[in-house]
Every structure is written in C-alpha cells, then in structure tokens.
Coordinates of C-alpha atoms (C1' of nucleotides) in Angstrom, one line a residue:
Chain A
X441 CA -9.6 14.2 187.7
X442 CA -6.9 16.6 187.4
X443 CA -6.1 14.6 183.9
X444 CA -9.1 14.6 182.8
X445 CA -9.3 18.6 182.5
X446 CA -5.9 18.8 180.9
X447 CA -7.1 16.4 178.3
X448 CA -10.3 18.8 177.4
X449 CA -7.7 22.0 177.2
X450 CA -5.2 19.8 175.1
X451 CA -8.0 18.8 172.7
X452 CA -9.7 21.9 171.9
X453 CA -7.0 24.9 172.1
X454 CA -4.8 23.6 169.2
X455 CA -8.4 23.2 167.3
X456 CA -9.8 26.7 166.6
X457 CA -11.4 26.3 163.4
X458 CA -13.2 28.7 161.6
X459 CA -16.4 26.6 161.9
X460 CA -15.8 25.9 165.5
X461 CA -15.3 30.2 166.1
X462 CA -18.6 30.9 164.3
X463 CA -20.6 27.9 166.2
X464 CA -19.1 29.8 169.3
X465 CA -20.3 33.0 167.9
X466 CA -23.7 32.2 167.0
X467 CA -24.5 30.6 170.5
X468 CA -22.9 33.6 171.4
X469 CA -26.0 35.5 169.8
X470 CA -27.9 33.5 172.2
X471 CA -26.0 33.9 175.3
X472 CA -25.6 37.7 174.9
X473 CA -29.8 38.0 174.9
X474 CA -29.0 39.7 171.4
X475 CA -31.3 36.9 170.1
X476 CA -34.0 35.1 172.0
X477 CA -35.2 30.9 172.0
X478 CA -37.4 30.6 169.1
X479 CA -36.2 33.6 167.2
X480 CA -35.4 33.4 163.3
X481 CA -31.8 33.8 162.5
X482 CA -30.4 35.7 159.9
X483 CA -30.0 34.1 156.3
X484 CA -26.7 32.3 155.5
X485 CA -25.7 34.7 152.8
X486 CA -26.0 37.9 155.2
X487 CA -24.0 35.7 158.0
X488 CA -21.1 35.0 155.7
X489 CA -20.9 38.7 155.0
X490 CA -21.6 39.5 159.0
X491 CA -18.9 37.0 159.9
X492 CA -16.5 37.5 156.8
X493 CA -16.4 33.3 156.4
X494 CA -17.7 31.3 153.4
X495 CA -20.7 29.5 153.2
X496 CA -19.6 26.0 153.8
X497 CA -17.8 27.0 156.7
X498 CA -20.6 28.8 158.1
X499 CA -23.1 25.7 157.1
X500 CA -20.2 23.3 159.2
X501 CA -21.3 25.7 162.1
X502 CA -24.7 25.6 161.2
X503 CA -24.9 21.8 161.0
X504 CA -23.0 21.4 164.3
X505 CA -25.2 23.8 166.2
X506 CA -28.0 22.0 165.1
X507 CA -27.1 18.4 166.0
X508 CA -26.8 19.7 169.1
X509 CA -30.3 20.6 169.3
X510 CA -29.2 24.3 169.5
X511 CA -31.1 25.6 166.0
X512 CA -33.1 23.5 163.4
X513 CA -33.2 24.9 159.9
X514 CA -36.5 25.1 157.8
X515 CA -35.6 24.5 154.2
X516 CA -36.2 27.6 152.2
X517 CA -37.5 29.5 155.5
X518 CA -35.0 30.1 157.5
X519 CA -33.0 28.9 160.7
X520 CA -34.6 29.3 164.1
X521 CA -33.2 29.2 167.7
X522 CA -34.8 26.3 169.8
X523 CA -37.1 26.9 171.7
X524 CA -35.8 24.4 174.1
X525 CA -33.0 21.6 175.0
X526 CA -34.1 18.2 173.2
X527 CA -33.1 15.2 173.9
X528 CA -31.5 14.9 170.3
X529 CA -27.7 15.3 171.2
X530 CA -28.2 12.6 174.0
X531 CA -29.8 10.7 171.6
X532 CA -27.2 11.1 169.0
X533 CA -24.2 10.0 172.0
X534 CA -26.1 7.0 173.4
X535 CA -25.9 5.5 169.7
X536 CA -22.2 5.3 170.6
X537 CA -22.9 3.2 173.1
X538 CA -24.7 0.7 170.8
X539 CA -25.3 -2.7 172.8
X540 CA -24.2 -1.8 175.9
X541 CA -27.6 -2.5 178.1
X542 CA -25.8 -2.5 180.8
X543 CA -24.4 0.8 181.1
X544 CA -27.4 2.1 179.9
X545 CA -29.8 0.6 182.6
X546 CA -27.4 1.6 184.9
X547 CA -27.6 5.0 183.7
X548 CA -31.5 4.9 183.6
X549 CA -31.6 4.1 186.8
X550 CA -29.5 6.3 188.3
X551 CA -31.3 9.2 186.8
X552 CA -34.6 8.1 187.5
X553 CA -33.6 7.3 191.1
X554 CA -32.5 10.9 191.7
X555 CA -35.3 12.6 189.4
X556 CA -38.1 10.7 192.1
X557 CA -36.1 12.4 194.8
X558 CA -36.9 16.1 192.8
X559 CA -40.3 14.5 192.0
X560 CA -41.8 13.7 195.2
X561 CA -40.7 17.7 196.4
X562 CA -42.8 19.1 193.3
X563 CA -45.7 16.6 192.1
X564 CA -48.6 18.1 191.6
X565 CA -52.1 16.6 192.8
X566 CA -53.1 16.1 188.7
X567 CA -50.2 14.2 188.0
X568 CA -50.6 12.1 191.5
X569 CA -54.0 11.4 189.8
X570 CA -52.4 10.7 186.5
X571 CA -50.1 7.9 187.8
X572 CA -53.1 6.2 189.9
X573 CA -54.8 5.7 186.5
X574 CA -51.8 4.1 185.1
X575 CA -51.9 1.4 188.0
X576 CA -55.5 1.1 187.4
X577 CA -55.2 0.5 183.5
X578 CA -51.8 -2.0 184.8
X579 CA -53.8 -4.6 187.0
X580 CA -56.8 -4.2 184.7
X581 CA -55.8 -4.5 181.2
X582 CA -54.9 -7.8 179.5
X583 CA -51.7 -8.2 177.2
X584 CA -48.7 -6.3 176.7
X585 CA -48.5 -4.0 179.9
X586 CA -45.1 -2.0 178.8
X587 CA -46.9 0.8 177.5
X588 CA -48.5 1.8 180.7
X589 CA -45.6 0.4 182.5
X590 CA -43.5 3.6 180.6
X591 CA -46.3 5.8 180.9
X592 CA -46.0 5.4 184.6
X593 CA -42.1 6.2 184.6
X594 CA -42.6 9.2 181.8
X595 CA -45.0 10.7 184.4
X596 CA -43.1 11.0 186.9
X597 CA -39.8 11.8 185.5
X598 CA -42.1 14.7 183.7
X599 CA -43.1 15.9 186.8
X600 CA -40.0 17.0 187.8
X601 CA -40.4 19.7 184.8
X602 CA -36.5 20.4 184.2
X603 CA -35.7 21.0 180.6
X604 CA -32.2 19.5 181.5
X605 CA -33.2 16.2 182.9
X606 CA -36.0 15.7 180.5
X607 CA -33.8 15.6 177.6
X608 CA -31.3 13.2 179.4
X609 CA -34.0 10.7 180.6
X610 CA -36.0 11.3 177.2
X611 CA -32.9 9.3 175.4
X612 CA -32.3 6.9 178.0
X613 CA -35.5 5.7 178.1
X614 CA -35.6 5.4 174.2
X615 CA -32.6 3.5 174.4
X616 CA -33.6 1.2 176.9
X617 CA -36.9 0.9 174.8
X618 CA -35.3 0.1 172.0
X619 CA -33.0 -2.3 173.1
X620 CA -35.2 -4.3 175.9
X621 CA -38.1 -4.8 173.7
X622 CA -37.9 -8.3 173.1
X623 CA -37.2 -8.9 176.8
X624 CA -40.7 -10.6 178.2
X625 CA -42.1 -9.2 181.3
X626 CA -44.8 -11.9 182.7
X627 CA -45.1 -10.6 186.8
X628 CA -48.0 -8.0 186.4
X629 CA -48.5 -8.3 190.2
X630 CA -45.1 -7.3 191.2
X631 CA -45.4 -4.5 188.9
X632 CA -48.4 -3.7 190.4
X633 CA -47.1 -4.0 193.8
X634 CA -44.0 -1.7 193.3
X635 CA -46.4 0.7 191.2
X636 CA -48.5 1.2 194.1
X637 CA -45.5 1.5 196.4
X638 CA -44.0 4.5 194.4
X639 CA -47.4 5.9 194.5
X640 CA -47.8 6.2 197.7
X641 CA -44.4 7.3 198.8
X642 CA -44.7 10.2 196.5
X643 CA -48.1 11.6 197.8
X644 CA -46.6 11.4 201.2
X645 CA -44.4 13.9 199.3
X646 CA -41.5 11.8 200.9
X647 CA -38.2 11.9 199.1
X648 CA -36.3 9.1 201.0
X649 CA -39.2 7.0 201.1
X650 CA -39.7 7.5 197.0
X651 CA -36.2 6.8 196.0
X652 CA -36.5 3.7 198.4
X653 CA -39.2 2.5 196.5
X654 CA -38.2 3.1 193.1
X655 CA -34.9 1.6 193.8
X656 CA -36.5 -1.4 195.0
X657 CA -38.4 -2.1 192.4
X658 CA -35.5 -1.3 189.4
X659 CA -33.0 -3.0 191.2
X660 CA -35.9 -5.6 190.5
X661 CA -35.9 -4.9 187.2
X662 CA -32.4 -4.6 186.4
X663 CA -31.5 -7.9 187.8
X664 CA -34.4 -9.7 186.2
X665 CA -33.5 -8.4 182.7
X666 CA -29.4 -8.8 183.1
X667 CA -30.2 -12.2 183.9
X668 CA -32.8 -13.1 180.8
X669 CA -29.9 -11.3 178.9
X670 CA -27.2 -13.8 179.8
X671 CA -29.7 -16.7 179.5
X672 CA -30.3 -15.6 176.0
X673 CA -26.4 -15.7 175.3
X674 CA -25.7 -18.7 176.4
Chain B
X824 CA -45.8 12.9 177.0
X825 CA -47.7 11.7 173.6
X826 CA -47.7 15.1 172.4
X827 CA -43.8 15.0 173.1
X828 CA -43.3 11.9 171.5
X829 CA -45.3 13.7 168.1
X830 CA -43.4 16.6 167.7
X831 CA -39.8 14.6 168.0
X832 CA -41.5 12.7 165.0
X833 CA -42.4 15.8 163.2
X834 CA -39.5 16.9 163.2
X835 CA -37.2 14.5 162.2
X836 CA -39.0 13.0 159.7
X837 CA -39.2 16.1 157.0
X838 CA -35.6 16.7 157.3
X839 CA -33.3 14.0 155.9
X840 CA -30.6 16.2 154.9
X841 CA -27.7 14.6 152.5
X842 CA -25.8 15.5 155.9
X843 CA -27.5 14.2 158.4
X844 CA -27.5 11.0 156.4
X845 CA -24.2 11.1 156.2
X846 CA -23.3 11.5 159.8
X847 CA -25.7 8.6 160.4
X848 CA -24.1 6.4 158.1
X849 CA -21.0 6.7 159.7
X850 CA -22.1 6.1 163.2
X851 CA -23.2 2.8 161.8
X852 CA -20.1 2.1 160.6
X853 CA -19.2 2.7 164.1
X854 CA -22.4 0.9 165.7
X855 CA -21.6 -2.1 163.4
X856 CA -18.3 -2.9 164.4
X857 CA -16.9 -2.0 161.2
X858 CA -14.4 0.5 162.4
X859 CA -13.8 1.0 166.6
X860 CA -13.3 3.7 168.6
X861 CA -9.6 5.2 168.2
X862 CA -9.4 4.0 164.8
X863 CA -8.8 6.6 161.7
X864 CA -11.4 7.0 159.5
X865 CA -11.3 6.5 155.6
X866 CA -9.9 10.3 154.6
X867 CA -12.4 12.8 153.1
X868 CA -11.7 12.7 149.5
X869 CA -12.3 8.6 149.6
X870 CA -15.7 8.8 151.7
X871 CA -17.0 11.3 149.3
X872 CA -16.1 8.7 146.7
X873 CA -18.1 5.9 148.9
X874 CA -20.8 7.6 149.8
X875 CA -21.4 10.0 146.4
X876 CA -21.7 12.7 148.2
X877 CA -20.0 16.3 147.7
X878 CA -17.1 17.6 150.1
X879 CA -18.9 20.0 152.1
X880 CA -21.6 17.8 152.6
X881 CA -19.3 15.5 154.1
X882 CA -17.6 18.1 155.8
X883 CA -20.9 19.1 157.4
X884 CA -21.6 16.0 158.6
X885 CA -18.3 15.7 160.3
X886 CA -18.3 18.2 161.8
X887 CA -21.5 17.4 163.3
X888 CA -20.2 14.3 164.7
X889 CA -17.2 16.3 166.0
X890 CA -19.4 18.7 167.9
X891 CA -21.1 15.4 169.5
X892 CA -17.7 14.4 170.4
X893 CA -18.2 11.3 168.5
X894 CA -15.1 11.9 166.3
X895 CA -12.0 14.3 166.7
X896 CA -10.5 15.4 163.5
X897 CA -6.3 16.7 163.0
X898 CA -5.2 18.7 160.8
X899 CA -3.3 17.1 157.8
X900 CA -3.4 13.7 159.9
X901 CA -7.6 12.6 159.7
X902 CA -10.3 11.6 161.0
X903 CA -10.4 9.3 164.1
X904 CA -13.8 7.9 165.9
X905 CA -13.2 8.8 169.5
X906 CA -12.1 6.7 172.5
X907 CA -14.8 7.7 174.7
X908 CA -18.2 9.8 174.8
X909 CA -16.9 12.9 176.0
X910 CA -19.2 15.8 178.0
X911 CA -18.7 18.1 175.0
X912 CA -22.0 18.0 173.5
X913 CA -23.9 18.3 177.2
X914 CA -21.3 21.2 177.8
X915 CA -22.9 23.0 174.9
X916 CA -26.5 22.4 175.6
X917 CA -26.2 23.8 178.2
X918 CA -25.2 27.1 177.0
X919 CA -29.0 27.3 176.3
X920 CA -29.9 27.2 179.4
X921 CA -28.3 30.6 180.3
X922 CA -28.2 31.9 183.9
X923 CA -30.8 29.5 184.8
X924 CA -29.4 28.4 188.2
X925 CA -32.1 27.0 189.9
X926 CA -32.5 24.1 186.6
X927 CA -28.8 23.6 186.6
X928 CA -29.0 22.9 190.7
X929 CA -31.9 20.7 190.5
X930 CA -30.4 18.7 187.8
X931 CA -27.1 18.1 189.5
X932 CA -28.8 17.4 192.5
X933 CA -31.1 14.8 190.7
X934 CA -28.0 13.2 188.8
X935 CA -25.8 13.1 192.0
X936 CA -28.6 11.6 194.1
X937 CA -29.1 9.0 191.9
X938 CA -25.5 8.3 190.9
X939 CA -24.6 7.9 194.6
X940 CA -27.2 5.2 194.9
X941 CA -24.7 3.1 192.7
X942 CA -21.7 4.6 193.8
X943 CA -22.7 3.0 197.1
X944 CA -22.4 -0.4 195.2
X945 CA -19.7 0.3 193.5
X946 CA -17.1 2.2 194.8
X947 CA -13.8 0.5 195.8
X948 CA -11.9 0.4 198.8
X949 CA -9.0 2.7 197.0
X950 CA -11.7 5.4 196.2
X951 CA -13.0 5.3 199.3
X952 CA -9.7 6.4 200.5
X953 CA -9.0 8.9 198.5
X954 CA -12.8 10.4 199.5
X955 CA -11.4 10.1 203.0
X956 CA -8.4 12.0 202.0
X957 CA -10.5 15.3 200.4
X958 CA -12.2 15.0 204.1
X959 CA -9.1 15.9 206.2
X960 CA -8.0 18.4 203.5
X961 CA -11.1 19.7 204.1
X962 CA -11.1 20.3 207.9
X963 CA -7.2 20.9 207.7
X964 CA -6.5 23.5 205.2
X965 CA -6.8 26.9 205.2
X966 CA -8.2 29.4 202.9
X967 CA -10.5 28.4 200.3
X968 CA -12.0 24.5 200.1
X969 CA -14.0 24.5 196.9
X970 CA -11.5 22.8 195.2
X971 CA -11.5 20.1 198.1
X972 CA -15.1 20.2 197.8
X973 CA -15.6 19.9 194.2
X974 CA -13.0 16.9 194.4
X975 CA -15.0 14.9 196.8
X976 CA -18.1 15.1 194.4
X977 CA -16.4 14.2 191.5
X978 CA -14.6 11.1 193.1
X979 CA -17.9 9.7 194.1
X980 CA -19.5 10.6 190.3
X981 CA -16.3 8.6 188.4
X982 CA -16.3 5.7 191.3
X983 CA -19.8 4.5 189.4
X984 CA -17.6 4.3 186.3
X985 CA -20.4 4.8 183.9
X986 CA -19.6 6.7 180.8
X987 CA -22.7 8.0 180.1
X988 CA -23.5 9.5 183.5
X989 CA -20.0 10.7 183.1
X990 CA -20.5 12.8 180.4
X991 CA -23.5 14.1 182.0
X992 CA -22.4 14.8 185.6
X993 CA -19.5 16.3 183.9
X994 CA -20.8 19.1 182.1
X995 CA -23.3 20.1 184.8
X996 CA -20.6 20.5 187.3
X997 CA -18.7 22.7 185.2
X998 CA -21.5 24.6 184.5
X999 CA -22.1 24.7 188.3
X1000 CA -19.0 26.3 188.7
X1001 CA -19.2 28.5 186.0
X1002 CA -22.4 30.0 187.8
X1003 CA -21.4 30.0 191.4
X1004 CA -18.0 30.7 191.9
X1005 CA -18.9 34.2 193.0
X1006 CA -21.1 32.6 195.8
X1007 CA -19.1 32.2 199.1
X1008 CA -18.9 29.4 201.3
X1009 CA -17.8 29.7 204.4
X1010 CA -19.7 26.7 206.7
X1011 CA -16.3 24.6 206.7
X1012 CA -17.8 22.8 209.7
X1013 CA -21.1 22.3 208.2
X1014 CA -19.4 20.6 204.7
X1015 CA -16.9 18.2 206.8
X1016 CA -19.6 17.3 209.0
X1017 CA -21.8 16.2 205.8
X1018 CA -18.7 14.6 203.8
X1019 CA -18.1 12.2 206.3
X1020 CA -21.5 11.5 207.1
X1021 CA -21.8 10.3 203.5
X1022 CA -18.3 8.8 203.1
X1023 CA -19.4 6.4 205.9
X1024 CA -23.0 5.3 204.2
X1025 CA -20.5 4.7 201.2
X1026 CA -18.3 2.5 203.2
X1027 CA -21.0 0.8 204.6
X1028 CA -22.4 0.3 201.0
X1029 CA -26.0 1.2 201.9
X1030 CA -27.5 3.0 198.8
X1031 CA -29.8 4.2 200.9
X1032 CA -28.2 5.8 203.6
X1033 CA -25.9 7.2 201.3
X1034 CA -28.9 8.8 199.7
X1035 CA -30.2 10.2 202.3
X1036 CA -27.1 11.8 203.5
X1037 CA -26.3 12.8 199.8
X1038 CA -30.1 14.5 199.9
X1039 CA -29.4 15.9 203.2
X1040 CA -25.9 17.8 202.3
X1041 CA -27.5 18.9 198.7
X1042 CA -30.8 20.4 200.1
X1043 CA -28.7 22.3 201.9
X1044 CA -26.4 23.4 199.4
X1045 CA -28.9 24.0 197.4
X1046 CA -31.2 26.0 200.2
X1047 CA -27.7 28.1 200.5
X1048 CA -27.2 29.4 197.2
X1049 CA -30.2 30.0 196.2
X1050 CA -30.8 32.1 199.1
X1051 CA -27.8 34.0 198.7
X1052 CA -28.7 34.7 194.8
X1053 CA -32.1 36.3 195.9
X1054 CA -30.2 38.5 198.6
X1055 CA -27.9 39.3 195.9
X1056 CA -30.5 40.2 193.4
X1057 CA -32.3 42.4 195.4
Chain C
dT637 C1' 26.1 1.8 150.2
dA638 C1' 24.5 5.3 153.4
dT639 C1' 23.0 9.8 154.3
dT640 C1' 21.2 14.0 153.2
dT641 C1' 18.4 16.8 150.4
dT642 C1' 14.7 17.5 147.5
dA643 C1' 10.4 16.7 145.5
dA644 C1' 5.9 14.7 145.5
dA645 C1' 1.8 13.0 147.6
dA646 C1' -1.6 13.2 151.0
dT647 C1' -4.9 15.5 154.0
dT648 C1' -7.6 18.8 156.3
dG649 C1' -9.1 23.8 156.2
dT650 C1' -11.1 27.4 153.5
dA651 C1' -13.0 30.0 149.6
dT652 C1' -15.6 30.9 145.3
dG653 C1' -19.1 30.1 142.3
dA654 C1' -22.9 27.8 140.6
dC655 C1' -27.4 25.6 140.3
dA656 C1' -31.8 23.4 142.2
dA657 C1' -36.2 23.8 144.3
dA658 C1' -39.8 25.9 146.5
dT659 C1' -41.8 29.6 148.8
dA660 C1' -43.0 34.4 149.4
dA661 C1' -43.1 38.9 147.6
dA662 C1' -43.5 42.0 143.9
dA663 C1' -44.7 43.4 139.4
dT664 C1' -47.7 43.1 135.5
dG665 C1' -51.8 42.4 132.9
dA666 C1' -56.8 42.3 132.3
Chain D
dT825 C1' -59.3 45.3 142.0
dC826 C1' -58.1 40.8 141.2
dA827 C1' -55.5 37.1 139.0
dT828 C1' -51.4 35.8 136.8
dT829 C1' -46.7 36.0 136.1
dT830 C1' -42.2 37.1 137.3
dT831 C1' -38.7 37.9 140.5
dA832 C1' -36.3 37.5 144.8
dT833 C1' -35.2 34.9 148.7
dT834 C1' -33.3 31.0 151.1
dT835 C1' -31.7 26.5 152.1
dG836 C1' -29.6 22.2 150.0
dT837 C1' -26.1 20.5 147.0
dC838 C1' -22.1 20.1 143.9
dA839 C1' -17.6 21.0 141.7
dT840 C1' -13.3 23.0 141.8
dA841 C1' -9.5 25.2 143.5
dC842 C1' -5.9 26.6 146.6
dA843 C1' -3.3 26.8 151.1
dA844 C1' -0.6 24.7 154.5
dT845 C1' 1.9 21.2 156.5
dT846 C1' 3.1 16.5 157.4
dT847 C1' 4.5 12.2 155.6
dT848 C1' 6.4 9.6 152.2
dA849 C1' 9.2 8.7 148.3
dA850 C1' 12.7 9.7 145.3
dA851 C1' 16.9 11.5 144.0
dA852 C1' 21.3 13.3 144.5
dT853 C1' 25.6 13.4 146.9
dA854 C1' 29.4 11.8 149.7

DNA sequence: TATTTTAAAATTGTATGACAAATAAAATGA
DNA sequence: TCATTTTATTTGTCATACAATTTTAAAATA
C-alpha cells in the first residue's frame, strides 16, 4: 500500500509541466467557487495572456481537462464548465482494458451489488413502479429481452441518484454491453424469477435482503456467460 | 435513462476533433495489440509523420491520454503506454465534485459494499493475515488509528485484485481523507469490534455476511460523520 | 588499441505567428 | 428603420523555431 503512494509522488513531482500547472489552475477556477458548473470560460487568447503561457500549451490543458469530462469546448463559442461528472473518462480507461470480460463483469458486479445496497435506502415509490413494468414487458414480450433486461439494472442503479457512481456504472455497463452482445440469453423465466426477487426486496426497503438477491441472480449471470465464453474458445 | 443515453450521443458526435482522433487512434494501437503496455511509443516527430497531423495536435492528444493515465511521457526519453490504469483520471473528477461529502460517502460506501462481496471470494489466506494484523494494531496502539484504519480498508479493496475497481476505490478514499481528516474519531472500541466482525465473515468466505457486517460498520461511519459535519456547521 | 573528450543527433517542452471557418456583433447603406 | 455588408471573435489547425538535456557517435589523444 505504502508502495503504491510512493509511486504516485515519484510519478508526478518530477513532471510539472506547464500544461499540467494550467490544467491545475483552471480546475482551480472551479474549486475556488471563482467560476461555477456550467459557466463559460474565458477565451483562449485572454487565458494565455491571464496565465502568461502560449496557446498550444494552454490548448494541452484544455484538451486534458476536457477528456476528463471537466469542460467541453463549443467550436467558435466558447469553453464551458460541466455541468456534471460524465461517464466519459471511465469510458475512455475501460478501453484499456479491451477484452478483458472478466475483470469487467467483475467490476460490474461489484458496483451494482453495492449501488442496490444505497438503492433499496432511497427508491422512490415511481421508480418501484418503473421496475415492475420492466418485469411485466420481460415475461410478456417475445424476442430479444436484453433491452428491458438493462432497463431494469439502469433503473435501479439510477435510483441511487449519485453523480459519482452514475458515471462509473454508466461505462461499465457500456462495456459489458458492448462486449456480451453476442452472448445468447435463452432463460426468460429465471430472469423473471430473479427480477421479481430484486423487486421485492427493494420495496421492503431491505438492504441485506437486496444485495442478496442481486448477487444471486449475477453470480447467475456471471457464471453462465464465463462459461459460454470458454465454450466459444475452445 | 433514454434521455441520458441522447445527450452522450449529442455530444460526441459533433466534435471529432483532429485530437481527439488522434488520442483514439492510438489507444487502438494499444487495444489492437500492436504496441503493449510498458512499451515506448513511436516519438512525436515520427507519429506526426504517420498520422499527418501537426505537432500540437499530437501534443494535445497526448497529453489527453496522459491526463487519463493511459500513457506517461519523460522528458528527452518518450512516450511510454502505461503498465496499469492508474486512479489519476477518477482523482481529478472528482475535484468537481467539491465539498460534496455526503456523494463522496455514499459512493465509497456503495463501492466498498460491493467490492467486499468478492473480496469474500477472493481474498487469500496471506491477506487475511495481514487484516488480522491492522486489528491488534488497532486495539493495541496508542494515539491516533486512522492510519490503521484506513489500512484495513484498503487491504480488503486490493485483495479483490481488480484493476478497475482499483482505480476507482482508489481515488474516492483519497478523497475521503482529503475531506475528513478534521473529523475525530475516537470509538476505538466500536471500530475493533466491527473489524473483526468482518475479518471473520471474510475468513469464512460468506459474501454475505461479510456484507452485512461491511454495511453495518459503514452506516455507522457514515451516520458519525455526517452528524458531526452538521454540528460543525451550525 | 584503448580511453577520454568532443560533437552531433534525438526528443520532449515551449513559444510565436499564421490562417481557416463560422458565428455574432457592429457598421453602413438605402 | 431595416437590410446588407463588414468586422471582430473564437476555436481548430499548421508550420517553424528554439531550448534543454540525454544518448549516441565520432574524433582525438595517450
């Protein structure tokens, strides 16, 4: 652990470059309540002059701040403070981890495991009827079933309604989109089942009883998919 | 959560920046196996070349890819595609979230809760030890325990030996920290009481139990400092 | 030949200046 | 006053140059 914090220090005192110091500065703007989510920053040309750096080393700051999710730039308007966190920069990382389903299940279901936990203390009634119409549409509707079937997770990690964990389960859930979508799912009824489980753990407003449920049913998942994976492989 | 998915699309489609094509292109080469992490990327004046692009284009993109923590650049050495995803990018998210304790709790909470469940089926007989260790630190040593504390957490969050949830737990403890090192514990009894409580559910490798003690100690926690924040506010 | 010294090349960091394109604001003409 | 034209603004992009330092290569010397 110890290591680990030594590493970070190594890595970024011996860096300080300009770029870096006027990122710092500008989220600094930000920090300081001088400037507010949403507002317009100033043009590049009066920054450079603020900051006493050229333009490409203030647009290095610029284009770092806003892969991060921090600012987005409007050509020929201006550059704006975000309103709030996206899920971008996750986004942006989990393409590092390419093909690793694994790791990224695990890490879907880890958050979503701990989000039910927050969601079952703070559902609201609405959303409680949102999710019963998802079972509904799941043991009525023909076909394909994984659009409802995210629907029903989206709710409830939504209801939760922290910026911070929306951004980090917004990616994951991409990523596991994007990667699992050739990967049949033919046992409507268990989904069902589980569905209906979760459901009514979480209008007992039961925490325990929610993540029991929901880890039931993606340890189901997880092991089912895992194993079509290695099938596939071999 | 359609709406969501809309304005993600709005957004990213109007702005195809020479950079942010760029800093896509060379995650790919990164994504297709072409180069791998630790290795030293092509220098500047030879991707520009490649890629017909201008210099501080380039330069823009890497340094949004730096900022990301996907590559680390040296002075007068290069340009190297990093070993691991690093918490950088989460660290400096969060910086837009502010003083907003209460989000920052809930999320930690939420990613802890979860990451426990797997820790519970994961960790190994060595970090169990060492968890066991933190615990009679804890109820031995004078003085402040934070540090004993925050140790115990962290082993259980790097026993599940996910990268991704690393890089996530990561920067919300340190942000954690940052916030509420002012606040005072002084429930020594209280914390060794729930430490081992959970250190057993994680030797008995119940996901489960270990949730619900991880629930129980963190509601409490939780409870604590927030109530201490509204004393101290008013 | 071996060693030391010197020079050159390589590489990132930074600055300056310029132009394009499109929008908004201002000036001009009827 | 209204419509048209011009100008200014602002981000996006390119080209070039120089600084600083490390590595490499060459050359000179013993």
């Amino acid at each position: 652990m110890i290591k680990k914090k030594q590493e970070i220090v190594l890595d970024s005192v011996p860096r300080k470059t300009l770029a870096k110091e006027v990122a710092d500065r500008i989220i600094q703007l930000l920090a300081s309540g001088q400037l507010k989510p949403g507002d317009k920053l100033y043009p590049e040309t009066e920054l450079t002059k603020m900051l006493s750096v050229s333009r490409p080393v203030l647009r290095e700051a610029m284009s770092s701040l806003e892969s991060l999710g921090i600012i987005h730039r409007k050509t020929r308007d201006g550059t704006y403070f975000s309103e709030k966190i996206s899920s971008k920069p996750y986004t942006n990382m989990l393409s590092l981890a390419g093909d690793d389903l694994p790791s990224i299940i695990e890490a879907r279901m880890a958050l979503e495991l701990g989000m039910i936990a927050m969601a079952a203390e703070k559902i609201t009634d609405q959303q409680l009827d949102e999710l019963n119409q998802t079972i509904k549409a799941l043991s009525e509707h023909p076909g394909d079933y994984s659009q409802v079937d995210k629907e029903f997770h989206r709710i409830i990690a939504f209801s939760v309604n922290n910026y911070i964990l929306e951004g980090m389960i917004d990616s994951l859930l991409m990523a596991f989109d994007r990667m699992s979508k050739n990967i049949q799912f033919r046992e409507r009824d268990v989904a069902v089942e589980h569905h209906k489980a979760i459901y009514e753990a979480l209008k007992k407003r039961s925490p325990s009883e929610a993540f029991a449920q929901m880890y039931r049913h993606l340890d189901y998942v997880r092991k089912k998919i895992l194993k079509q994976r290695k099938e596939s492989k071999a």
